[in-house]
Amino acid sequence: MKSIMSLSRLLHSQSSLQRLYVVPASGSGRFFTTDSNKVDEPFKVPEAETVHVPPPPTEKLLVLGGNGFVGSNICKEALDRGLSVSSLSRSGRSNVNESWANNVVWHKGDLLEPESLKDILKDVTSVISCVGAFGSNSYMYKISGTANINAIRAASELGVKRFVYISAADLGVANYLMQGYYEGKRAAETELLARFPYAGVILRPGFIHGTRKVGGVKIPLGLIGSPLEMVLQHAKPLSRVPLVGPLLTPPVSVNAVARVAVRAATDAVFPPGIIDVYGILRHGQHK
């Protein structure tokens, strides 16, 4: 009799154990039972609500001196990158008869009258200045220095995020021959570093080569500049020779200058400060 009762308890215990669930057999989230081959349905997770995030604001670039040799190439590069581009110069619209020029908003104005900048700088996110000129020392300082300083101050006061200045490399003896030009450039650099310590970039190219239009005539400066660039970029130690060394600074193409300038004006992680010729050549390789 006792044997029969023990056997009954054992069978009852095994039947209870068969109804227990075990841990998931796989990462699919399905559970298996031991009393049958039935597979339970996985838990249904409610679909996440779609959050509509507005697109980032359009980058608006203002190019000072955008109708010149370097400036026009910067405008074209910026348009190719999908930016909204405007230009300010004393002569207004560029005389370039190419389709890209129709996509630039051309302003006519004078940086020596900074009040005229307020409306033009409205909603502008970044500025690139290519302003500079040759002539008497006083004239070169006024255009290369004072005009750019006015633009830098106005941009800072109106909340422009980034400012890129196309300056010039030291060329030794040439610095003394064009004293007003270089002193004006360095004065503008000082103002930029003070007003935009974390978002100001200064490019210091030497001779800039490319196809330049003068009075409707195309001058292929690359015929001279390109071979010199290839040779002199590997002769950096020679540029440190006193007096004549700076004259061996390698030329750089206008396309590289434009590429680096636009990147510096729009890339928040681009390093601020002074970028020399070798830095322009290095950054210019990244498209």
PDB file of C-alpha atoms in Angstrom:
ATOM      1  CA  MET A   1       0.000   0.000   0.000  1.00  0.00           C
ATOM      2  CA  LYS A   2       2.822   2.380   0.911  1.00  0.00           C
ATOM      3  CA  SER A   3       4.564   1.573  -2.379  1.00  0.00           C
ATOM      4  CA  ILE A   4       1.455   2.485  -4.356  1.00  0.00           C
ATOM      5  CA  MET A   5       1.133   5.881  -2.541  1.00  0.00           C
ATOM      6  CA  SER A   6       4.806   6.713  -3.154  1.00  0.00           C
ATOM      7  CA  LEU A   7       4.480   5.945  -6.837  1.00  0.00           C
ATOM      8  CA  SER A   8       1.400   8.230  -7.052  1.00  0.00           C
ATOM      9  CA  ARG A   9       3.286  11.161  -5.432  1.00  0.00           C
ATOM     10  CA  LEU A  10       6.226  10.716  -7.838  1.00  0.00           C
ATOM     11  CA  LEU A  11       3.984  10.821 -10.918  1.00  0.00           C
ATOM     12  CA  HIS A  12       2.170  13.917  -9.594  1.00  0.00           C
ATOM     13  CA  SER A  13       5.488  15.691  -8.985  1.00  0.00           C
ATOM     14  CA  GLN A  14       6.807  14.978 -12.513  1.00  0.00           C
ATOM     15  CA  SER A  15       3.560  16.222 -14.063  1.00  0.00           C
ATOM     16  CA  SER A  16       3.909  19.515 -12.178  1.00  0.00           C
ATOM     17  CA  LEU A  17       7.507  19.984 -13.279  1.00  0.00           C
ATOM     18  CA  GLN A  18       6.565  19.543 -16.918  1.00  0.00           C
ATOM     19  CA  ARG A  19       4.394  22.652 -16.764  1.00  0.00           C
ATOM     20  CA  LEU A  20       7.283  24.888 -15.665  1.00  0.00           C
ATOM     21  CA  TYR A  21       8.841  27.280 -18.225  1.00  0.00           C
ATOM     22  CA  VAL A  22      12.532  27.294 -18.919  1.00  0.00           C
ATOM     23  CA  VAL A  23      14.785  30.202 -19.980  1.00  0.00           C
ATOM     24  CA  PRO A  24      14.672  31.306 -23.618  1.00  0.00           C
ATOM     25  CA  ALA A  25      16.343  28.798 -25.914  1.00  0.00           C
ATOM     26  CA  SER A  26      17.567  31.491 -28.302  1.00  0.00           C
ATOM     27  CA  GLY A  27      17.873  35.264 -28.702  1.00  0.00           C
ATOM     28  CA  SER A  28      14.580  35.388 -30.596  1.00  0.00           C
ATOM     29  CA  GLY A  29      12.564  36.097 -27.464  1.00  0.00           C
ATOM     30  CA  ARG A  30      10.456  32.863 -27.774  1.00  0.00           C
ATOM     31  CA  PHE A  31       9.809  30.560 -24.790  1.00  0.00           C
ATOM     32  CA  PHE A  32       9.551  26.749 -24.854  1.00  0.00           C
ATOM     33  CA  THR A  33       7.680  24.403 -22.460  1.00  0.00           C
ATOM     34  CA  THR A  34       8.620  20.867 -21.553  1.00  0.00           C
ATOM     35  CA  ASP A  35       5.169  19.370 -21.763  1.00  0.00           C
ATOM     36  CA  SER A  36       4.710  19.910 -25.522  1.00  0.00           C
ATOM     37  CA  ASN A  37       6.369  21.230 -28.659  1.00  0.00           C
ATOM     38  CA  LYS A  38       4.285  24.395 -28.597  1.00  0.00           C
ATOM     39  CA  VAL A  39       6.155  27.645 -29.211  1.00  0.00           C
ATOM     40  CA  ASP A  40       4.726  30.734 -27.515  1.00  0.00           C
ATOM     41  CA  GLU A  41       4.302  33.885 -29.589  1.00  0.00           C
ATOM     42  CA  PRO A  42       6.908  36.627 -28.934  1.00  0.00           C
ATOM     43  CA  PHE A  43       5.931  39.764 -27.059  1.00  0.00           C
ATOM     44  CA  LYS A  44       4.737  42.546 -29.351  1.00  0.00           C
ATOM     45  CA  VAL A  45       6.567  45.843 -28.769  1.00  0.00           C
ATOM     46  CA  PRO A  46       4.594  48.981 -29.689  1.00  0.00           C
ATOM     47  CA  GLU A  47       6.048  50.780 -32.703  1.00  0.00           C
ATOM     48  CA  ALA A  48       8.112  53.825 -31.719  1.00  0.00           C
ATOM     49  CA  GLU A  49       6.655  57.191 -32.606  1.00  0.00           C
ATOM     50  CA  THR A  50       8.418  58.929 -35.498  1.00  0.00           C
ATOM     51  CA  VAL A  51      10.051  62.187 -34.466  1.00  0.00           C
ATOM     52  CA  HIS A  52      10.297  64.744 -37.248  1.00  0.00           C
ATOM     53  CA  VAL A  53      13.597  66.603 -36.852  1.00  0.00           C
ATOM     54  CA  PRO A  54      13.919  69.763 -38.950  1.00  0.00           C
ATOM     55  CA  PRO A  55      16.861  69.827 -41.392  1.00  0.00           C
ATOM     56  CA  PRO A  56      19.948  71.799 -40.370  1.00  0.00           C
ATOM     57  CA  PRO A  57      19.890  75.494 -41.295  1.00  0.00           C
ATOM     58  CA  THR A  58      21.354  76.413 -44.661  1.00  0.00           C
ATOM     59  CA  GLU A  59      24.917  77.694 -44.501  1.00  0.00           C
ATOM     60  CA  LYS A  60      25.041  81.254 -45.811  1.00  0.00           C
ATOM     61  CA  LEU A  61      28.467  82.362 -46.954  1.00  0.00           C
ATOM     62  CA  LEU A  62      29.508  85.938 -47.735  1.00  0.00           C
ATOM     63  CA  VAL A  63      32.642  86.326 -49.860  1.00  0.00           C
ATOM     64  CA  LEU A  64      34.313  89.720 -49.627  1.00  0.00           C
ATOM     65  CA  GLY A  65      35.973  90.459 -52.944  1.00  0.00           C
ATOM     66  CA  GLY A  66      34.076  87.609 -54.601  1.00  0.00           C
ATOM     67  CA  ASN A  67      34.480  88.967 -58.135  1.00  0.00           C
ATOM     68  CA  GLY A  68      38.292  88.729 -58.124  1.00  0.00           C
ATOM     69  CA  PHE A  69      40.598  85.896 -59.165  1.00  0.00           C
ATOM     70  CA  VAL A  70      40.601  84.084 -55.808  1.00  0.00           C
ATOM     71  CA  GLY A  71      37.136  85.235 -54.745  1.00  0.00           C
ATOM     72  CA  SER A  72      35.352  83.963 -57.843  1.00  0.00           C
ATOM     73  CA  ASN A  73      36.917  80.531 -57.405  1.00  0.00           C
ATOM     74  CA  ILE A  74      35.788  80.514 -53.772  1.00  0.00           C
ATOM     75  CA  CYS A  75      32.227  81.387 -54.822  1.00  0.00           C
ATOM     76  CA  LYS A  76      32.204  78.545 -57.342  1.00  0.00           C
ATOM     77  CA  GLU A  77      33.609  76.059 -54.808  1.00  0.00           C
ATOM     78  CA  ALA A  78      31.010  77.060 -52.218  1.00  0.00           C
ATOM     79  CA  LEU A  79      28.156  76.660 -54.704  1.00  0.00           C
ATOM     80  CA  ASP A  80      29.449  73.222 -55.631  1.00  0.00           C
ATOM     81  CA  ARG A  81      29.152  72.312 -51.936  1.00  0.00           C
ATOM     82  CA  GLY A  82      25.526  73.400 -51.815  1.00  0.00           C
ATOM     83  CA  LEU A  83      25.974  76.645 -49.898  1.00  0.00           C
ATOM     84  CA  SER A  84      23.997  79.844 -50.281  1.00  0.00           C
ATOM     85  CA  VAL A  85      26.578  82.355 -51.549  1.00  0.00           C
ATOM     86  CA  SER A  86      26.672  86.133 -51.718  1.00  0.00           C
ATOM     87  CA  SER A  87      29.511  88.503 -52.564  1.00  0.00           C
ATOM     88  CA  LEU A  88      30.410  92.075 -51.662  1.00  0.00           C
ATOM     89  CA  SER A  89      32.826  94.195 -53.648  1.00  0.00           C
ATOM     90  CA  ARG A  90      33.188  97.767 -54.815  1.00  0.00           C
ATOM     91  CA  SER A  91      32.308  96.864 -58.397  1.00  0.00           C
ATOM     92  CA  GLY A  92      29.406  94.535 -57.632  1.00  0.00           C
ATOM     93  CA  ARG A  93      28.648  91.695 -60.025  1.00  0.00           C
ATOM     94  CA  SER A  94      31.451  89.661 -61.513  1.00  0.00           C
ATOM     95  CA  ASN A  95      32.118  89.933 -65.232  1.00  0.00           C
ATOM     96  CA  VAL A  96      32.500  86.153 -65.432  1.00  0.00           C
ATOM     97  CA  ASN A  97      30.115  84.824 -68.072  1.00  0.00           C
ATOM     98  CA  GLU A  98      29.596  81.393 -66.565  1.00  0.00           C
ATOM     99  CA  SER A  99      26.385  79.766 -65.323  1.00  0.00           C
ATOM    100  CA  TRP A 100      27.497  79.531 -61.668  1.00  0.00           C
ATOM    101  CA  ALA A 101      27.705  83.343 -61.435  1.00  0.00           C
ATOM    102  CA  ASN A 102      23.906  83.534 -61.777  1.00  0.00           C
ATOM    103  CA  ASN A 103      23.550  81.654 -58.483  1.00  0.00           C
ATOM    104  CA  VAL A 104      25.519  84.238 -56.468  1.00  0.00           C
ATOM    105  CA  VAL A 105      23.851  87.244 -54.865  1.00  0.00           C
ATOM    106  CA  TRP A 106      26.115  90.152 -55.847  1.00  0.00           C
ATOM    107  CA  HIS A 107      26.292  93.207 -53.578  1.00  0.00           C
ATOM    108  CA  LYS A 108      28.045  96.469 -54.328  1.00  0.00           C
ATOM    109  CA  GLY A 109      29.551  98.214 -51.328  1.00  0.00           C
ATOM    110  CA  ASP A 110      32.610  99.624 -49.610  1.00  0.00           C
ATOM    111  CA  LEU A 111      34.237  98.058 -46.544  1.00  0.00           C
ATOM    112  CA  LEU A 112      35.581 101.474 -45.608  1.00  0.00           C
ATOM    113  CA  GLU A 113      31.954 102.318 -44.791  1.00  0.00           C
ATOM    114  CA  PRO A 114      31.166  99.558 -42.251  1.00  0.00           C
ATOM    115  CA  GLU A 115      27.593 100.731 -41.692  1.00  0.00           C
ATOM    116  CA  SER A 116      26.708  99.363 -45.127  1.00  0.00           C
ATOM    117  CA  LEU A 117      27.619  95.864 -43.953  1.00  0.00           C
ATOM    118  CA  LYS A 118      24.791  95.466 -41.440  1.00  0.00           C
ATOM    119  CA  ASP A 119      22.042  94.521 -43.882  1.00  0.00           C
ATOM    120  CA  ILE A 120      24.353  92.372 -45.996  1.00  0.00           C
ATOM    121  CA  LEU A 121      25.603  90.379 -42.986  1.00  0.00           C
ATOM    122  CA  LYS A 122      22.068  89.532 -41.837  1.00  0.00           C
ATOM    123  CA  ASP A 123      21.680  85.736 -41.396  1.00  0.00           C
ATOM    124  CA  VAL A 124      25.202  85.143 -42.736  1.00  0.00           C
ATOM    125  CA  THR A 125      26.858  82.198 -40.955  1.00  0.00           C
ATOM    126  CA  SER A 126      30.407  82.583 -42.264  1.00  0.00           C
ATOM    127  CA  VAL A 127      32.590  85.089 -44.100  1.00  0.00           C
ATOM    128  CA  ILE A 128      35.640  84.685 -46.324  1.00  0.00           C
ATOM    129  CA  SER A 129      37.622  87.814 -47.136  1.00  0.00           C
ATOM    130  CA  CYS A 130      39.861  88.015 -50.199  1.00  0.00           C
ATOM    131  CA  VAL A 131      40.197  91.790 -50.017  1.00  0.00           C
ATOM    132  CA  GLY A 132      43.604  93.274 -50.776  1.00  0.00           C
ATOM    133  CA  ALA A 133      45.183  95.727 -53.196  1.00  0.00           C
ATOM    134  CA  PHE A 134      48.458  97.082 -54.507  1.00  0.00           C
ATOM    135  CA  GLY A 135      49.515 100.699 -54.889  1.00  0.00           C
ATOM    136  CA  SER A 136      51.071 103.234 -52.543  1.00  0.00           C
ATOM    137  CA  ASN A 137      51.893 102.078 -49.011  1.00  0.00           C
ATOM    138  CA  SER A 138      49.046 104.102 -47.528  1.00  0.00           C
ATOM    139  CA  TYR A 139      46.543 102.749 -50.060  1.00  0.00           C
ATOM    140  CA  MET A 140      47.693  99.147 -49.601  1.00  0.00           C
ATOM    141  CA  TYR A 141      47.367  99.453 -45.814  1.00  0.00           C
ATOM    142  CA  LYS A 142      43.905 100.986 -46.099  1.00  0.00           C
ATOM    143  CA  ILE A 143      42.532  98.200 -48.334  1.00  0.00           C
ATOM    144  CA  SER A 144      44.464  95.201 -46.989  1.00  0.00           C
ATOM    145  CA  GLY A 145      44.256  96.354 -43.375  1.00  0.00           C
ATOM    146  CA  THR A 146      41.560  98.888 -42.470  1.00  0.00           C
ATOM    147  CA  ALA A 147      38.882  97.510 -44.803  1.00  0.00           C
ATOM    148  CA  ASN A 148      39.333  93.978 -43.487  1.00  0.00           C
ATOM    149  CA  ILE A 149      39.411  95.145 -39.877  1.00  0.00           C
ATOM    150  CA  ASN A 150      36.065  96.876 -40.421  1.00  0.00           C
ATOM    151  CA  ALA A 151      34.603  93.669 -41.853  1.00  0.00           C
ATOM    152  CA  ILE A 152      35.941  91.535 -38.997  1.00  0.00           C
ATOM    153  CA  ARG A 153      34.483  93.844 -36.355  1.00  0.00           C
ATOM    154  CA  ALA A 154      31.088  94.040 -38.071  1.00  0.00           C
ATOM    155  CA  ALA A 155      30.929  90.257 -38.473  1.00  0.00           C
ATOM    156  CA  SER A 156      31.796  89.743 -34.812  1.00  0.00           C
ATOM    157  CA  GLU A 157      29.182  92.220 -33.603  1.00  0.00           C
ATOM    158  CA  LEU A 158      26.454  90.695 -35.788  1.00  0.00           C
ATOM    159  CA  GLY A 159      27.051  87.118 -34.636  1.00  0.00           C
ATOM    160  CA  VAL A 160      28.790  85.565 -37.652  1.00  0.00           C
ATOM    161  CA  LYS A 161      30.042  82.122 -36.601  1.00  0.00           C
ATOM    162  CA  ARG A 162      33.272  81.769 -38.586  1.00  0.00           C
ATOM    163  CA  PHE A 163      35.604  84.130 -40.455  1.00  0.00           C
ATOM    164  CA  VAL A 164      38.329  83.130 -42.911  1.00  0.00           C
ATOM    165  CA  TYR A 165      40.904  85.630 -44.106  1.00  0.00           C
ATOM    166  CA  ILE A 166      43.059  85.128 -47.198  1.00  0.00           C
ATOM    167  CA  SER A 167      46.298  86.764 -46.129  1.00  0.00           C
ATOM    168  CA  ALA A 168      49.773  86.326 -47.621  1.00  0.00           C
ATOM    169  CA  ALA A 169      52.974  84.448 -46.828  1.00  0.00           C
ATOM    170  CA  ASP A 170      56.091  86.351 -45.798  1.00  0.00           C
ATOM    171  CA  LEU A 171      58.307  86.715 -48.845  1.00  0.00           C
ATOM    172  CA  GLY A 172      61.398  88.211 -47.277  1.00  0.00           C
ATOM    173  CA  VAL A 173      62.645  91.119 -49.370  1.00  0.00           C
ATOM    174  CA  ALA A 174      59.194  91.555 -50.923  1.00  0.00           C
ATOM    175  CA  ASN A 175      57.831  92.500 -47.499  1.00  0.00           C
ATOM    176  CA  TYR A 176      59.917  95.675 -47.554  1.00  0.00           C
ATOM    177  CA  LEU A 177      59.037  96.518 -51.138  1.00  0.00           C
ATOM    178  CA  MET A 178      55.294  96.281 -50.330  1.00  0.00           C
ATOM    179  CA  GLN A 179      55.397  97.391 -46.719  1.00  0.00           C
ATOM    180  CA  GLY A 180      51.868  98.815 -46.613  1.00  0.00           C
ATOM    181  CA  TYR A 181      50.432  95.621 -48.070  1.00  0.00           C
ATOM    182  CA  TYR A 182      52.029  93.315 -45.511  1.00  0.00           C
ATOM    183  CA  GLU A 183      51.536  95.618 -42.545  1.00  0.00           C
ATOM    184  CA  GLY A 184      47.867  95.894 -43.442  1.00  0.00           C
ATOM    185  CA  LYS A 185      47.562  92.109 -43.737  1.00  0.00           C
ATOM    186  CA  ARG A 186      49.201  91.524 -40.353  1.00  0.00           C
ATOM    187  CA  ALA A 187      47.019  94.159 -38.680  1.00  0.00           C
ATOM    188  CA  ALA A 188      43.912  92.407 -40.010  1.00  0.00           C
ATOM    189  CA  GLU A 189      45.245  89.058 -38.801  1.00  0.00           C
ATOM    190  CA  THR A 190      45.702  90.446 -35.286  1.00  0.00           C
ATOM    191  CA  GLU A 191      42.127  91.741 -35.253  1.00  0.00           C
ATOM    192  CA  LEU A 192      40.766  88.421 -36.487  1.00  0.00           C
ATOM    193  CA  LEU A 193      42.568  86.365 -33.851  1.00  0.00           C
ATOM    194  CA  ALA A 194      41.248  88.709 -31.161  1.00  0.00           C
ATOM    195  CA  ARG A 195      37.639  88.739 -32.385  1.00  0.00           C
ATOM    196  CA  PHE A 196      37.413  85.094 -33.498  1.00  0.00           C
ATOM    197  CA  PRO A 197      39.887  83.200 -31.278  1.00  0.00           C
ATOM    198  CA  TYR A 198      38.130  79.845 -31.777  1.00  0.00           C
ATOM    199  CA  ALA A 199      36.551  80.312 -35.195  1.00  0.00           C
ATOM    200  CA  GLY A 200      38.972  82.488 -37.139  1.00  0.00           C
ATOM    201  CA  VAL A 201      41.218  80.995 -39.820  1.00  0.00           C
ATOM    202  CA  ILE A 202      44.047  82.796 -41.622  1.00  0.00           C
ATOM    203  CA  LEU A 203      45.391  81.342 -44.867  1.00  0.00           C
ATOM    204  CA  ARG A 204      48.854  82.486 -45.920  1.00  0.00           C
ATOM    205  CA  PRO A 205      49.456  81.414 -49.510  1.00  0.00           C
ATOM    206  CA  GLY A 206      52.388  82.624 -51.550  1.00  0.00           C
ATOM    207  CA  PHE A 207      52.061  82.890 -55.326  1.00  0.00           C
ATOM    208  CA  ILE A 208      48.599  81.639 -56.348  1.00  0.00           C
ATOM    209  CA  HIS A 209      48.404  80.075 -59.786  1.00  0.00           C
ATOM    210  CA  GLY A 210      45.526  79.159 -62.060  1.00  0.00           C
ATOM    211  CA  THR A 211      43.804  80.557 -65.133  1.00  0.00           C
ATOM    212  CA  ARG A 212      43.300  84.261 -64.550  1.00  0.00           C
ATOM    213  CA  LYS A 213      41.162  86.510 -66.753  1.00  0.00           C
ATOM    214  CA  VAL A 214      42.381  90.039 -67.374  1.00  0.00           C
ATOM    215  CA  GLY A 215      40.238  92.144 -69.700  1.00  0.00           C
ATOM    216  CA  GLY A 216      38.736  89.062 -71.307  1.00  0.00           C
ATOM    217  CA  VAL A 217      42.155  87.503 -71.883  1.00  0.00           C
ATOM    218  CA  LYS A 218      42.933  84.217 -70.108  1.00  0.00           C
ATOM    219  CA  ILE A 219      46.383  84.060 -68.535  1.00  0.00           C
ATOM    220  CA  PRO A 220      47.420  80.481 -67.685  1.00  0.00           C
ATOM    221  CA  LEU A 221      49.498  81.118 -64.561  1.00  0.00           C
ATOM    222  CA  GLY A 222      49.505  77.388 -63.938  1.00  0.00           C
ATOM    223  CA  LEU A 223      52.058  76.889 -66.714  1.00  0.00           C
ATOM    224  CA  ILE A 224      54.639  78.401 -64.370  1.00  0.00           C
ATOM    225  CA  GLY A 225      53.094  77.876 -60.973  1.00  0.00           C
ATOM    226  CA  SER A 226      52.232  74.194 -61.215  1.00  0.00           C
ATOM    227  CA  PRO A 227      55.773  72.933 -61.994  1.00  0.00           C
ATOM    228  CA  LEU A 228      57.259  75.229 -59.326  1.00  0.00           C
ATOM    229  CA  GLU A 229      54.746  73.925 -56.801  1.00  0.00           C
ATOM    230  CA  MET A 230      55.731  70.332 -57.517  1.00  0.00           C
ATOM    231  CA  VAL A 231      59.423  71.095 -57.029  1.00  0.00           C
ATOM    232  CA  LEU A 232      59.400  73.600 -54.147  1.00  0.00           C
ATOM    233  CA  GLN A 233      56.912  71.793 -51.927  1.00  0.00           C
ATOM    234  CA  HIS A 234      59.642  69.224 -51.291  1.00  0.00           C
ATOM    235  CA  ALA A 235      62.286  71.867 -50.556  1.00  0.00           C
ATOM    236  CA  LYS A 236      60.876  73.256 -47.325  1.00  0.00           C
ATOM    237  CA  PRO A 237      64.282  73.557 -45.555  1.00  0.00           C
ATOM    238  CA  LEU A 238      65.419  76.019 -48.243  1.00  0.00           C
ATOM    239  CA  SER A 239      62.604  78.407 -47.327  1.00  0.00           C
ATOM    240  CA  ARG A 240      64.288  78.973 -43.943  1.00  0.00           C
ATOM    241  CA  VAL A 241      67.417  80.470 -45.508  1.00  0.00           C
ATOM    242  CA  PRO A 242      67.644  84.151 -44.400  1.00  0.00           C
ATOM    243  CA  LEU A 243      66.438  86.823 -46.838  1.00  0.00           C
ATOM    244  CA  VAL A 244      66.184  84.678 -49.983  1.00  0.00           C
ATOM    245  CA  GLY A 245      64.623  81.597 -48.376  1.00  0.00           C
ATOM    246  CA  PRO A 246      61.037  82.959 -48.323  1.00  0.00           C
ATOM    247  CA  LEU A 247      61.261  83.529 -52.074  1.00  0.00           C
ATOM    248  CA  LEU A 248      61.396  79.731 -52.424  1.00  0.00           C
ATOM    249  CA  THR A 249      57.960  79.320 -50.853  1.00  0.00           C
ATOM    250  CA  PRO A 250      56.027  76.955 -53.151  1.00  0.00           C
ATOM    251  CA  PRO A 251      53.161  78.354 -55.215  1.00  0.00           C
ATOM    252  CA  VAL A 252      49.681  76.944 -54.602  1.00  0.00           C
ATOM    253  CA  SER A 253      46.758  76.514 -56.978  1.00  0.00           C
ATOM    254  CA  VAL A 254      43.723  78.751 -56.678  1.00  0.00           C
ATOM    255  CA  ASN A 255      41.560  75.618 -56.517  1.00  0.00           C
ATOM    256  CA  ALA A 256      43.393  74.438 -53.394  1.00  0.00           C
ATOM    257  CA  VAL A 257      43.034  77.851 -51.746  1.00  0.00           C
ATOM    258  CA  ALA A 258      39.309  77.924 -52.536  1.00  0.00           C
ATOM    259  CA  ARG A 259      38.794  74.367 -51.303  1.00  0.00           C
ATOM    260  CA  VAL A 260      40.539  75.000 -47.993  1.00  0.00           C
ATOM    261  CA  ALA A 261      38.881  78.395 -47.476  1.00  0.00           C
ATOM    262  CA  VAL A 262      35.356  77.008 -47.913  1.00  0.00           C
ATOM    263  CA  ARG A 263      36.106  74.047 -45.695  1.00  0.00           C
ATOM    264  CA  ALA A 264      37.542  76.327 -42.997  1.00  0.00           C
ATOM    265  CA  ALA A 265      34.440  78.533 -43.188  1.00  0.00           C
ATOM    266  CA  THR A 266      31.951  75.684 -42.823  1.00  0.00           C
ATOM    267  CA  ASP A 267      33.666  72.903 -40.860  1.00  0.00           C
ATOM    268  CA  ALA A 268      33.282  73.486 -37.109  1.00  0.00           C
ATOM    269  CA  VAL A 269      36.244  71.225 -36.311  1.00  0.00           C
ATOM    270  CA  PHE A 270      38.656  72.889 -38.736  1.00  0.00           C
ATOM    271  CA  PRO A 271      41.555  74.158 -36.606  1.00  0.00           C
ATOM    272  CA  PRO A 272      41.534  77.930 -36.012  1.00  0.00           C
ATOM    273  CA  GLY A 273      44.657  80.064 -36.399  1.00  0.00           C
ATOM    274  CA  ILE A 274      47.248  80.534 -39.130  1.00  0.00           C
ATOM    275  CA  ILE A 275      47.575  78.001 -41.965  1.00  0.00           C
ATOM    276  CA  ASP A 276      50.782  78.416 -43.974  1.00  0.00           C
ATOM    277  CA  VAL A 277      51.435  77.313 -47.548  1.00  0.00           C
ATOM    278  CA  TYR A 278      52.329  73.772 -46.533  1.00  0.00           C
ATOM    279  CA  GLY A 279      49.158  73.522 -44.476  1.00  0.00           C
ATOM    280  CA  ILE A 280      47.112  74.728 -47.465  1.00  0.00           C
ATOM    281  CA  LEU A 281      48.737  72.084 -49.658  1.00  0.00           C
ATOM    282  CA  ARG A 282      47.983  69.412 -47.045  1.00  0.00           C
ATOM    283  CA  HIS A 283      44.372  70.409 -46.381  1.00  0.00           C
ATOM    284  CA  GLY A 284      43.809  70.999 -50.090  1.00  0.00           C
ATOM    285  CA  GLN A 285      44.257  67.297 -50.775  1.00  0.00           C
ATOM    286  CA  HIS A 286      41.008  66.528 -48.904  1.00  0.00           C
ATOM    287  CA  LYS A 287      38.033  67.077 -51.197  1.00  0.00           C
TER     288      LYS A 287
END
